[in-house]
Each structure stands twice: as C-alpha cells, then as structure tokens.
C-alpha cells in the first residue's frame, strides 16, 4: 500500500500514511475544506444559509 499523499510506502505506525507529516497534511486538507465537494443544488445552499443564521443567533 502506498501513502495517499506522497505515494511512498506506508509505515504501520502511521497507516495509511508514510509519516506524521503526510497524516498532518491530510488533516489540514480536511480542516480547510480541501476535500469538500462543491454543490450547486439550491436546496443545499438554502440549508447552509439557514444553519449559518441559526448558529449566529444561538451561539453556544
């Protein structure tokens, strides 16, 4: 199996990655929305707007 970030052989300790660095790069992509799939569906857009408005009105 190869690392999904750099294609180097994986190491059992960091599986499926080869190192902590590649694991951290992957986490960074998740946290910054790098793996997000864009949607042009109007229903999705409306749901996001409503959820954002609710979150702003009721901060936890």
Short mmCIF file of N, CA and C in Angstrom, two decimals:
data_model
loop_
_atom_site.label_atom_id
_atom_site.label_comp_id
_atom_site.label_asym_id
_atom_site.label_seq_id
_atom_site.Cartn_x
_atom_site.Cartn_y
_atom_site.Cartn_z
N UNK A 1 0.85 -1.18 0.00
CA UNK A 1 0.00 0.00 0.00
C UNK A 1 0.90 1.23 0.00
N UNK A 2 0.47 2.25 -0.73
CA UNK A 2 1.26 3.48 -0.76
C UNK A 2 0.50 4.63 -0.10
N UNK A 3 1.23 5.60 0.34
CA UNK A 3 0.68 6.78 1.02
C UNK A 3 -0.20 7.55 0.03
N UNK A 4 -1.42 7.91 0.43
CA UNK A 4 -2.29 8.65 -0.47
C UNK A 4 -1.83 10.09 -0.72
N UNK A 5 -0.92 10.59 0.09
CA UNK A 5 -0.43 11.96 -0.09
C UNK A 5 0.80 12.01 -1.01
N UNK A 6 1.79 11.16 -0.74
CA UNK A 6 3.04 11.26 -1.50
C UNK A 6 3.42 9.99 -2.25
N UNK A 7 2.65 8.94 -2.11
CA UNK A 7 2.85 7.65 -2.80
C UNK A 7 4.05 6.85 -2.29
N UNK A 8 4.65 7.24 -1.19
CA UNK A 8 5.73 6.45 -0.58
C UNK A 8 5.11 5.24 0.11
N UNK A 9 5.91 4.21 0.36
CA UNK A 9 5.37 3.04 1.09
C UNK A 9 4.87 3.45 2.48
N UNK A 10 3.77 2.87 2.89
CA UNK A 10 3.21 3.23 4.20
C UNK A 10 4.00 2.59 5.33
N UNK A 11 3.88 3.21 6.49
CA UNK A 11 4.50 2.67 7.69
C UNK A 11 3.37 2.30 8.65
N UNK A 12 3.45 1.14 9.25
CA UNK A 12 2.37 0.63 10.11
C UNK A 12 1.96 1.65 11.17
N UNK A 13 2.91 2.38 11.70
CA UNK A 13 2.62 3.33 12.79
C UNK A 13 1.70 4.47 12.32
N UNK A 14 1.80 4.86 11.04
CA UNK A 14 1.03 6.00 10.53
C UNK A 14 0.01 5.59 9.48
N UNK A 15 -0.25 4.33 9.34
CA UNK A 15 -1.11 3.80 8.30
C UNK A 15 -2.42 4.56 8.19
N UNK A 16 -2.87 4.95 7.07
CA UNK A 16 -2.44 4.61 5.72
C UNK A 16 -1.37 5.54 5.16
N UNK A 17 -0.78 6.35 6.01
CA UNK A 17 0.23 7.30 5.56
C UNK A 17 1.63 6.76 5.81
N UNK A 18 2.62 7.46 5.26
CA UNK A 18 4.00 7.02 5.43
C UNK A 18 4.67 7.70 6.62
N UNK A 19 4.11 8.83 7.07
CA UNK A 19 4.75 9.60 8.14
C UNK A 19 3.72 10.49 8.82
N UNK A 20 4.12 11.06 9.92
CA UNK A 20 3.27 12.01 10.65
C UNK A 20 3.02 13.24 9.76
N UNK A 21 4.03 13.63 8.99
CA UNK A 21 3.91 14.80 8.11
C UNK A 21 2.76 14.63 7.12
N UNK A 22 2.70 13.48 6.44
CA UNK A 22 1.63 13.24 5.48
C UNK A 22 0.27 13.13 6.18
N UNK A 23 0.24 12.54 7.35
CA UNK A 23 -1.01 12.46 8.11
C UNK A 23 -1.48 13.87 8.47
N UNK A 24 -0.56 14.73 8.86
CA UNK A 24 -0.92 16.11 9.20
C UNK A 24 -1.37 16.89 7.97
N UNK A 25 -0.74 16.65 6.84
CA UNK A 25 -1.17 17.32 5.60
C UNK A 25 -2.59 16.92 5.25
N UNK A 26 -2.92 15.64 5.42
CA UNK A 26 -4.26 15.16 5.14
C UNK A 26 -5.27 15.81 6.09
N UNK A 27 -4.93 15.86 7.37
CA UNK A 27 -5.81 16.51 8.35
C UNK A 27 -6.02 17.97 7.98
N UNK A 28 -4.97 18.64 7.56
CA UNK A 28 -5.08 20.04 7.14
C UNK A 28 -6.04 20.21 5.98
N UNK A 29 -6.02 19.28 5.04
CA UNK A 29 -6.97 19.36 3.92
C UNK A 29 -8.40 19.22 4.40
N UNK A 30 -8.62 18.30 5.36
CA UNK A 30 -9.96 18.15 5.92
C UNK A 30 -10.40 19.43 6.63
N UNK A 31 -9.52 19.99 7.44
CA UNK A 31 -9.89 21.16 8.25
C UNK A 31 -10.11 22.41 7.43
N UNK A 32 -9.44 22.54 6.29
CA UNK A 32 -9.60 23.73 5.46
C UNK A 32 -10.61 23.54 4.34
N UNK A 33 -11.25 22.38 4.30
CA UNK A 33 -12.27 22.13 3.28
C UNK A 33 -11.70 21.68 1.95
N UNK A 34 -10.47 21.23 1.94
CA UNK A 34 -9.84 20.79 0.70
C UNK A 34 -10.48 19.56 0.08
N UNK A 35 -11.21 18.80 0.86
CA UNK A 35 -11.87 17.61 0.35
C UNK A 35 -13.36 17.84 0.10
N UNK A 36 -13.82 19.06 0.25
CA UNK A 36 -15.24 19.36 0.06
C UNK A 36 -15.64 19.19 -1.40
N UNK A 37 -16.83 18.71 -1.61
CA UNK A 37 -17.37 18.56 -2.96
C UNK A 37 -18.36 19.70 -3.17
N UNK A 38 -18.09 20.57 -4.13
CA UNK A 38 -19.00 21.70 -4.33
C UNK A 38 -20.38 21.24 -4.80
N UNK A 39 -21.38 21.96 -4.37
CA UNK A 39 -22.76 21.65 -4.75
C UNK A 39 -23.41 22.90 -5.32
N UNK A 40 -24.15 22.70 -6.37
CA UNK A 40 -24.90 23.82 -6.97
C UNK A 40 -26.40 23.60 -6.81
N UNK A 41 -26.75 22.67 -5.92
CA UNK A 41 -28.14 22.35 -5.64
C UNK A 41 -28.73 23.45 -4.76
N UNK A 42 -29.77 24.14 -5.22
CA UNK A 42 -30.36 25.23 -4.42
C UNK A 42 -30.81 24.80 -3.03
N UNK A 43 -31.27 23.54 -2.89
CA UNK A 43 -31.70 23.08 -1.57
C UNK A 43 -30.54 23.05 -0.60
N UNK A 44 -29.37 22.60 -1.07
CA UNK A 44 -28.19 22.57 -0.21
C UNK A 44 -27.80 23.97 0.22
N UNK A 45 -27.86 24.91 -0.69
CA UNK A 45 -27.47 26.29 -0.39
C UNK A 45 -28.41 26.87 0.66
N UNK A 46 -29.70 26.63 0.50
CA UNK A 46 -30.67 27.14 1.47
C UNK A 46 -30.45 26.53 2.86
N UNK A 47 -30.15 25.24 2.91
CA UNK A 47 -29.89 24.59 4.20
C UNK A 47 -28.67 25.19 4.89
N UNK A 48 -27.64 25.47 4.14
CA UNK A 48 -26.43 26.06 4.71
C UNK A 48 -26.71 27.46 5.23
N UNK A 49 -27.46 28.23 4.47
CA UNK A 49 -27.79 29.60 4.91
C UNK A 49 -28.61 29.55 6.20
N UNK A 50 -29.60 28.67 6.26
CA UNK A 50 -30.42 28.55 7.46
C UNK A 50 -29.59 28.10 8.66
N UNK A 51 -28.72 27.12 8.45
CA UNK A 51 -27.88 26.63 9.55
C UNK A 51 -26.94 27.72 10.03
N UNK A 52 -26.40 28.50 9.11
CA UNK A 52 -25.49 29.59 9.49
C UNK A 52 -26.23 30.65 10.28
N UNK A 53 -27.42 31.01 9.82
CA UNK A 53 -28.21 32.02 10.54
C UNK A 53 -28.56 31.54 11.94
N UNK A 54 -28.94 30.26 12.06
CA UNK A 54 -29.25 29.70 13.38
C UNK A 54 -28.04 29.73 14.30
N UNK A 55 -26.90 29.37 13.77
CA UNK A 55 -25.68 29.35 14.57
C UNK A 55 -25.30 30.74 15.04
N UNK A 56 -25.53 31.73 14.22
CA UNK A 56 -25.21 33.11 14.59
C UNK A 56 -26.19 33.64 15.64
N UNK A 57 -27.43 33.20 15.58
CA UNK A 57 -28.44 33.66 16.53
C UNK A 57 -28.33 32.96 17.87
N UNK A 58 -27.86 31.72 17.86
CA UNK A 58 -27.78 30.92 19.08
C UNK A 58 -26.36 30.40 19.30
N UNK A 59 -25.40 31.28 19.56
CA UNK A 59 -24.04 30.79 19.79
C UNK A 59 -23.97 29.95 21.06
N UNK A 60 -23.14 28.93 21.01
CA UNK A 60 -23.05 28.03 22.17
C UNK A 60 -21.87 28.35 23.00
#
